[in-house]
Coordinates of C-alpha atoms and ligand atoms in Angstrom, one line a residue:
X9 CA 120.1 219.5 75.9
X10 CA 119.5 222.5 73.6
X11 CA 119.4 222.3 70.1
X12 CA 119.4 225.5 67.4
X13 CA 117.8 224.8 64.1
X14 CA 118.9 227.8 61.9
X15 CA 118.1 228.2 58.2
X16 CA 114.9 227.5 56.3
X17 CA 112.7 230.1 53.4
X18 CA 111.4 226.9 51.7
X19 CA 109.8 224.1 52.7
X20 CA 112.8 221.8 51.7
X21 CA 115.0 223.4 54.0
X22 CA 112.5 223.9 56.8
X23 CA 110.9 220.8 57.0
X24 CA 114.0 218.2 57.5
X25 CA 114.6 220.4 60.4
X26 CA 111.2 220.2 62.0
X27 CA 111.9 216.3 61.1
X28 CA 115.3 216.9 63.4
X29 CA 113.6 218.5 66.0
X30 CA 110.6 215.9 66.2
X31 CA 113.3 213.4 67.1
X32 CA 115.7 215.4 69.7
X33 CA 112.9 216.5 71.5
X34 CA 111.2 212.8 71.9
X35 CA 114.8 211.4 73.2
X36 CA 114.2 213.4 76.3
X37 CA 111.5 216.2 78.1
X38 CA 114.4 218.2 79.4
X39 CA 115.5 218.8 75.7
X40 CA 114.5 222.3 74.0
X41 CA 114.4 223.1 70.7
X42 CA 115.1 227.0 69.2
X43 CA 114.6 227.8 65.5
X44 CA 116.0 230.9 64.0
X45 CA 115.2 232.1 60.5
X46 CA 114.1 235.3 58.7
X47 CA 110.6 237.2 58.3
X48 CA 109.9 236.0 54.8
X49 CA 110.4 232.3 55.0
X50 CA 108.1 229.8 55.5
X51 CA 109.4 229.2 58.5
X52 CA 107.9 232.8 60.3
X53 CA 104.4 230.8 59.6
X54 CA 104.9 227.1 60.2
X55 CA 107.5 227.0 62.9
X56 CA 104.9 228.3 65.4
X57 CA 102.3 226.7 63.7
X58 CA 104.0 223.3 64.5
X59 CA 104.3 224.6 68.2
X60 CA 108.0 225.7 68.4
X61 CA 109.7 228.9 69.2
X62 CA 111.3 231.0 66.3
X63 CA 113.8 233.7 66.8
X64 CA 114.1 235.9 63.3
X65 CA 117.4 237.6 62.0
X66 CA 118.0 239.1 59.4
X67 CA 119.6 237.6 56.5
X68 CA 119.7 238.0 52.3
X69 CA 121.1 236.2 49.2
X70 CA 123.8 237.7 47.2
X71 CA 123.8 235.2 44.4
X72 CA 122.6 236.7 41.0
X73 CA 122.3 240.0 42.7
X74 CA 123.7 243.0 41.1
X75 CA 126.6 245.1 43.0
X76 CA 123.9 247.2 44.8
X77 CA 122.2 244.1 45.7
X78 CA 125.4 242.5 46.9
X79 CA 126.2 245.3 49.0
X80 CA 122.9 245.2 50.8
X81 CA 122.9 241.4 50.8
X82 CA 126.2 241.5 52.6
X83 CA 125.3 244.4 55.1
X84 CA 121.9 242.4 56.1
X85 CA 124.3 239.4 56.5
X86 CA 127.0 241.2 58.9
X87 CA 123.5 242.5 60.8
X88 CA 122.4 238.9 61.0
X89 CA 125.7 237.5 62.3
X90 CA 125.6 240.0 65.1
X91 CA 122.0 239.2 66.0
X92 CA 122.7 235.5 65.7
X93 CA 125.3 235.8 68.5
X94 CA 122.9 237.8 70.7
X95 CA 120.4 234.7 70.4
X96 CA 122.7 232.4 70.8
X97 CA 124.3 233.7 73.8
X98 CA 121.0 234.3 75.4
X99 CA 119.8 230.5 74.7
X100 CA 123.4 229.1 75.1
X101 CA 122.4 225.7 73.1
X102 CA 124.5 222.7 73.3
X103 CA 124.2 222.0 69.5
X104 CA 123.3 224.2 66.4
X105 CA 122.2 222.6 63.0
X106 CA 122.2 224.6 59.9
X107 CA 119.5 223.0 57.2
X108 CA 120.2 225.6 54.5
X109 CA 118.7 228.5 53.1
X110 CA 120.2 232.3 53.9
X111 CA 119.3 232.2 57.7
X112 CA 121.7 229.2 58.5
X113 CA 124.8 231.1 57.1
X114 CA 125.4 233.9 59.9
X115 CA 123.9 231.5 62.6
X116 CA 126.4 228.4 61.8
X117 CA 129.1 230.9 61.3
X118 CA 128.1 233.0 64.8
X119 CA 127.9 229.1 66.6
X120 CA 131.5 228.6 65.2
X121 CA 132.8 231.9 66.5
X122 CA 131.1 231.0 70.3
X123 CA 132.9 227.5 69.8
X124 CA 129.3 226.0 70.0
X125 CA 129.5 222.3 68.4
X126 CA 127.7 223.3 64.8
X127 CA 126.6 220.6 61.9
X128 CA 124.8 221.5 58.8
X129 CA 122.3 219.2 56.4
X130 CA 122.3 219.1 52.9
X131 CA 119.0 218.3 51.3
X132 CA 120.1 218.4 47.2
X133 CA 122.4 216.8 44.9
X134 CA 124.3 220.3 44.3
X135 CA 124.6 221.9 47.8
X136 CA 123.3 225.8 48.1
X137 CA 125.4 228.9 48.6
X138 CA 125.2 228.5 52.8
X139 CA 126.4 225.0 52.6
X140 CA 128.8 225.6 50.3
X141 CA 130.4 228.1 52.4
X142 CA 129.7 226.6 55.4
X143 CA 131.2 223.2 54.1
X144 CA 134.8 223.4 55.5
X145 CA 134.0 225.8 58.2
X146 CA 131.6 223.6 59.8
X147 CA 131.9 220.7 62.6
X148 CA 130.3 217.8 60.4
X149 CA 128.1 218.0 57.2
X150 CA 125.1 215.4 56.8
X151 CA 124.3 215.0 53.2
X152 CA 121.2 213.3 51.5
X153 CA 122.6 212.0 48.2
X154 CA 125.8 210.5 47.4
X155 CA 126.0 213.2 44.5
X156 CA 126.7 215.7 46.8
X157 CA 129.8 213.9 48.6
X158 CA 132.5 215.9 46.5
X159 CA 131.7 219.3 47.9
X160 CA 132.6 218.4 51.2
X161 CA 136.0 217.6 53.4
X162 CA 136.2 213.5 53.3
X163 CA 136.6 213.7 57.2
X164 CA 133.5 215.9 57.7
X165 CA 130.9 214.4 55.3
X166 CA 128.1 211.4 56.5
X167 CA 125.5 210.6 54.2
X168 CA 122.2 210.1 56.3
X169 CA 119.4 210.7 53.9
X170 CA 117.1 213.4 54.3
X171 CA 115.2 213.9 57.7
X172 CA 111.5 212.6 57.5
X173 CA 108.5 214.4 59.7
X174 CA 106.6 211.9 61.5
X175 CA 103.6 212.3 59.9
X176 CA 105.3 210.9 57.0
X177 CA 107.0 208.2 58.9
X178 CA 103.5 207.5 60.2
X179 CA 102.7 206.5 57.2
X180 CA 104.7 203.0 57.3
X181 CA 103.4 202.7 60.7
X182 CA 100.0 202.9 59.6
X183 CA 99.6 201.2 56.3
X184 CA 101.6 197.9 56.6
X185 CA 103.1 196.2 59.0
X186 CA 106.8 195.8 59.5
X187 CA 108.3 199.4 58.3
X188 CA 107.0 198.1 54.5
X189 CA 104.7 200.5 52.6
X190 CA 101.6 198.5 51.2
X191 CA 102.3 198.0 47.7
X192 CA 98.5 196.8 46.8
X193 CA 97.1 198.1 43.5
X194 CA 93.9 200.1 43.7
X195 CA 91.1 197.4 42.8
X196 CA 89.5 197.7 39.5
X197 CA 86.9 200.2 39.5
X198 CA 88.0 202.2 42.1
X199 CA 88.8 205.9 41.1
X200 CA 92.7 206.7 40.5
X201 CA 93.7 209.2 42.6
X202 CA 96.5 212.0 41.1
X203 CA 98.1 214.4 43.7
X204 CA 99.8 217.5 41.7
X205 CA 101.9 219.7 43.7
X206 CA 104.6 222.1 43.3
X207 CA 106.6 222.2 46.2
X208 CA 106.3 224.4 48.9
X209 CA 105.5 227.1 46.9
X210 CA 103.2 225.5 44.3
X211 CA 104.3 225.9 40.7
X212 CA 102.7 227.5 38.1
X213 CA 104.3 225.9 34.9
X214 CA 102.6 222.9 36.3
X215 CA 99.4 224.6 37.7
X216 CA 98.7 225.7 33.8
X217 CA 100.2 222.3 32.2
X218 CA 97.7 220.3 34.8
X219 CA 94.7 222.5 33.6
X220 CA 95.7 221.6 29.5
X221 CA 96.0 218.2 30.1
X222 CA 92.4 217.9 31.8
X223 CA 90.5 217.7 28.4
X224 CA 93.1 214.6 26.9
X225 CA 92.2 213.0 30.5
X226 CA 88.8 213.4 30.7
X227 CA 88.5 211.2 26.8
X228 CA 90.3 208.3 29.0
X229 CA 87.7 205.8 30.5
X230 CA 89.1 205.5 34.4
X231 CA 87.6 207.7 37.1
X232 CA 90.0 210.3 38.2
X233 CA 90.1 211.8 41.6
X234 CA 92.7 214.6 41.8
X235 CA 94.3 216.7 44.5
X236 CA 96.0 219.7 43.3
X237 CA 97.8 222.2 45.4
X238 CA 98.6 225.1 43.3
X239 CA 100.6 227.7 45.7
X240 CA 98.9 230.9 46.6
X241 CA 99.0 233.1 43.1
X242 CA 97.0 230.6 41.2
X243 CA 94.4 228.8 43.4
X244 CA 91.2 230.6 42.0
X245 CA 92.1 230.5 38.7
X246 CA 93.1 226.9 38.6
X247 CA 89.8 226.2 40.4
X248 CA 87.8 227.8 37.8
X249 CA 89.9 225.9 34.9
X250 CA 88.9 222.5 36.8
X251 CA 85.5 224.0 37.2
X252 CA 85.5 224.9 33.3
X253 CA 86.7 222.0 32.5
X254 CA 84.0 219.9 34.2
X255 CA 86.4 217.7 36.2
X256 CA 86.0 217.4 39.6
X257 CA 89.0 218.0 42.0
X258 CA 90.2 219.5 45.6
X259 CA 92.3 222.5 44.6
X260 CA 94.2 224.3 47.4
X261 CA 97.0 226.6 47.8
X262 CA 99.0 224.7 50.6
X263 CA 98.3 221.2 52.3
X264 CA 99.5 221.4 55.8
X265 CA 98.7 217.3 56.4
X266 CA 100.8 216.1 53.3
X267 CA 100.7 212.5 55.0
X268 CA 97.0 212.2 54.4
X269 CA 97.4 213.3 50.3
X270 CA 100.4 211.0 50.0
X271 CA 98.0 207.9 51.1
X272 CA 95.5 208.5 48.9
X273 CA 97.7 209.2 45.9
X274 CA 97.8 206.3 43.0
X275 CA 100.3 208.8 41.0
X276 CA 102.1 212.2 42.4
X277 CA 102.9 214.4 39.6
X278 CA 105.6 217.2 41.3
X279 CA 108.6 219.2 41.3
X280 CA 111.9 217.4 42.3
X281 CA 112.9 219.3 45.5
X282 CA 114.8 217.3 47.8
X283 CA 112.2 216.8 50.8
X284 CA 109.5 216.1 48.3
X285 CA 111.9 213.2 46.9
X286 CA 112.5 212.0 50.3
X287 CA 108.8 211.9 51.4
X288 CA 107.9 210.5 47.8
X289 CA 109.8 207.5 47.9
X290 CA 109.9 207.2 51.8
X291 CA 105.7 206.5 51.0
X292 CA 106.6 204.4 48.0
X293 CA 104.5 206.1 45.5
X294 CA 104.7 206.4 41.6
X295 CA 106.2 209.6 40.9
X296 CA 106.4 211.6 37.4
X297 CA 108.6 214.5 38.5
X298 CA 109.0 218.1 36.6
X299 CA 112.1 220.0 37.9
X300 CA 112.0 223.3 38.4
X301 CA 114.5 224.3 35.4
X302 CA 115.4 227.8 37.3
X303 CA 116.6 226.0 40.5
X304 CA 120.4 226.8 41.4
X305 CA 122.8 224.6 39.1
X306 CA 119.7 222.7 37.7
X307 CA 119.8 220.9 41.1
X308 CA 116.1 219.6 41.0
X309 CA 116.9 217.9 37.8
X310 CA 119.9 216.3 39.9
X311 CA 117.5 215.5 42.1
X312 CA 115.4 213.7 39.8
X313 CA 117.7 211.7 37.6
X314 CA 119.1 210.2 40.5
X315 CA 115.9 208.3 41.2
X316 CA 115.7 208.3 37.2
X317 CA 119.1 206.0 37.0
X318 CA 117.3 203.7 39.0
X319 CA 114.2 203.6 37.3
X320 CA 112.2 204.8 40.2
X321 CA 110.3 207.5 38.6
X322 CA 109.2 209.4 35.6
X323 CA 110.5 212.5 34.8
X324 CA 109.3 215.5 32.3
X325 CA 111.3 218.8 31.4
X326 CA 109.5 221.9 31.5
X327 CA 110.9 222.4 28.1
X328 CA 108.8 219.5 26.7
X329 CA 106.0 219.6 28.9
X330 CA 102.6 220.8 27.3
X331 CA 99.1 219.6 28.1
X332 CA 99.0 217.0 25.6
X333 CA 102.6 215.2 26.8
X334 CA 101.4 215.3 30.5
X335 CA 98.2 213.7 29.6
X336 CA 99.9 211.2 27.9
X337 CA 102.3 210.4 30.3
X338 CA 99.6 210.0 33.1
X339 CA 97.4 208.2 30.7
X340 CA 100.0 205.4 30.1
X341 CA 100.7 205.0 33.7
X342 CA 97.0 204.6 34.9
X343 CA 96.9 201.8 31.9
X344 CA 100.1 199.8 33.5
X345 CA 99.4 199.3 37.0
X346 CA 102.8 196.5 36.7
X347 CA 104.9 199.6 35.6
X348 CA 103.3 201.5 38.6
X349 CA 104.0 198.6 41.2
X350 CA 107.5 198.5 40.1
X351 CA 107.8 202.2 40.2
X352 CA 106.9 201.9 43.6
X353 CA 108.8 199.2 45.1
X354 CA 111.8 201.3 43.2
X355 CA 111.5 204.3 44.8
X356 CA 110.5 202.9 48.1
X357 CA 113.9 200.9 48.2
X358 CA 116.1 204.3 47.4
X359 CA 114.2 205.7 51.0
X360 CA 115.9 206.2 54.0
X361 CA 113.6 206.7 57.1
X362 CA 116.2 206.9 59.5
X363 CA 118.0 210.1 58.7
X364 CA 116.5 212.3 61.9
X365 CA 117.5 209.5 64.2
X366 CA 121.0 209.5 62.7
X367 CA 121.2 213.1 62.8
X368 CA 120.5 213.4 66.2
X369 CA 122.7 210.3 67.5
X370 CA 125.5 212.1 65.7
X371 CA 125.5 215.3 66.8
X372 CA 124.5 214.4 70.5
X373 CA 127.6 212.0 70.8
X374 CA 129.9 214.3 69.2
X375 CA 128.8 217.4 71.4
X376 CA 129.1 214.9 74.3
X377 CA 132.4 213.2 73.3
Ligands
UD1_680 C1 112.3 226.9 44.2 C2 113.3 226.3 45.1 O1 114.6 226.5 45.1 N1 112.9 224.9 45.1 C3 113.7 224.3 46.4 C4 113.3 224.5 47.6 O2 112.2 223.9 47.1 P1 110.6 223.2 48.0 O3 110.4 224.2 49.3 O4 109.2 223.3 47.4 O5 111.1 222.1 48.9 P2 110.6 220.4 48.4 O6 110.3 220.2 47.2 O7 112.4 219.7 48.6 O8 109.7 220.3 49.7 C5 108.8 220.5 50.0 C6 108.2 220.5 51.1 O9 106.7 221.1 51.6 C7 106.2 220.1 52.1 N2 104.8 220.6 51.5 C8 104.8 220.8 50.3 C9 103.4 221.2 49.9 C10 102.3 221.7 50.6 O10 101.4 222.0 49.9 N3 102.5 221.7 52.1 C11 103.4 220.8 52.3 O11 103.8 220.5 53.7 C12 106.4 219.1 51.4 O12 105.9 217.8 52.3 C13 108.0 218.9 51.8 O13 107.8 218.7 52.8 O14 114.1 223.3 48.6 C14 114.4 222.3 48.2 C15 115.0 221.5 49.4 O15 116.7 222.5 49.6 C16 115.2 222.2 47.1 O16 115.7 220.6 46.5 C17 114.2 223.1 46.0 O17 114.9 223.3 44.5

């Protein structure tokens, strides 16, 4: 069978697509996958790097743009629709899955026009523009969180969770037997590892707050190990700030092997993108979320609140973020291994590890029915 995965833009949309591709390809050596995305999205680098084929189309957002921007975006989308039809006619997929992001809209619309079974996956508590427009048009909508159920027709929606890549799922297998993560508390005296990252692009506000927190963190008496993913723009500056503060850290713009970093972490400080949340819960990690306040409809805050109401994480809003506050929360957690352990267990209890499997089962069942 042949599957097209459309969309991306950011890692949060793309990586669940890669997780579905991995699952689909594992079912038969004859299966084929093609990704369709845009030139400026993360897919243009990450898809070839992961060994998949990618077709580029034109697509752009129109939300929040002036009338010229809307017109330009509309024209790009129409062009993207024509390109999608051509790519789908050539590749002849049995199934098309839109994973959100601008490019998913023209491709899923084209699939619908060509009567190819088409599906969408929504990662967030509040759906993005493409998935809202496709909600009523697609054959089936897979969702990550119960909170988004009301945006989709009842007979089309299926709660699956957010598909996780094998590098993340592999952690459960390697860390502990029988699918459970290892909840051992690090032995006294071993360094406390903080993993800071700001979603697939890095987060300037988290970067600067963490640097401002360093003098306060230095004062406490636990040995710290820090890995800090900054995004491309801030890397040099943040690296220099750690050196100036005399705090050893691995500072890097992007991390390819996220599973390795998750495995080492005693505490994760990060944005509350939907895929980040799916991953950190699957790894059963103590997490302090700092939601991106400008995400569409404040959906990152909603994503984090879904966990917060189950006491499975901590959350700091950007308007209350300062170096001192951040250090205070981190130090409290360092000192309270019981609270961390409880948070980890609650987080893990909310994880869904079988989303990719369910989605591939459903898509193949519906298109062979
Ligand atoms: C600013 C913005 O609009 N962000 C959105 C975007 O976030 P973003 O792209 O940051 O997505 P997420 O936080 O959900 O996921 C990040 C993904 O990137 C991976 N990763 C991250 C850092 C790194 O160095 N290496 C790496 O591989 C993570 O393992 C994860 O798979 O998509 C998410 C899913 O729709 C939304 O919830 C976010 O609100």
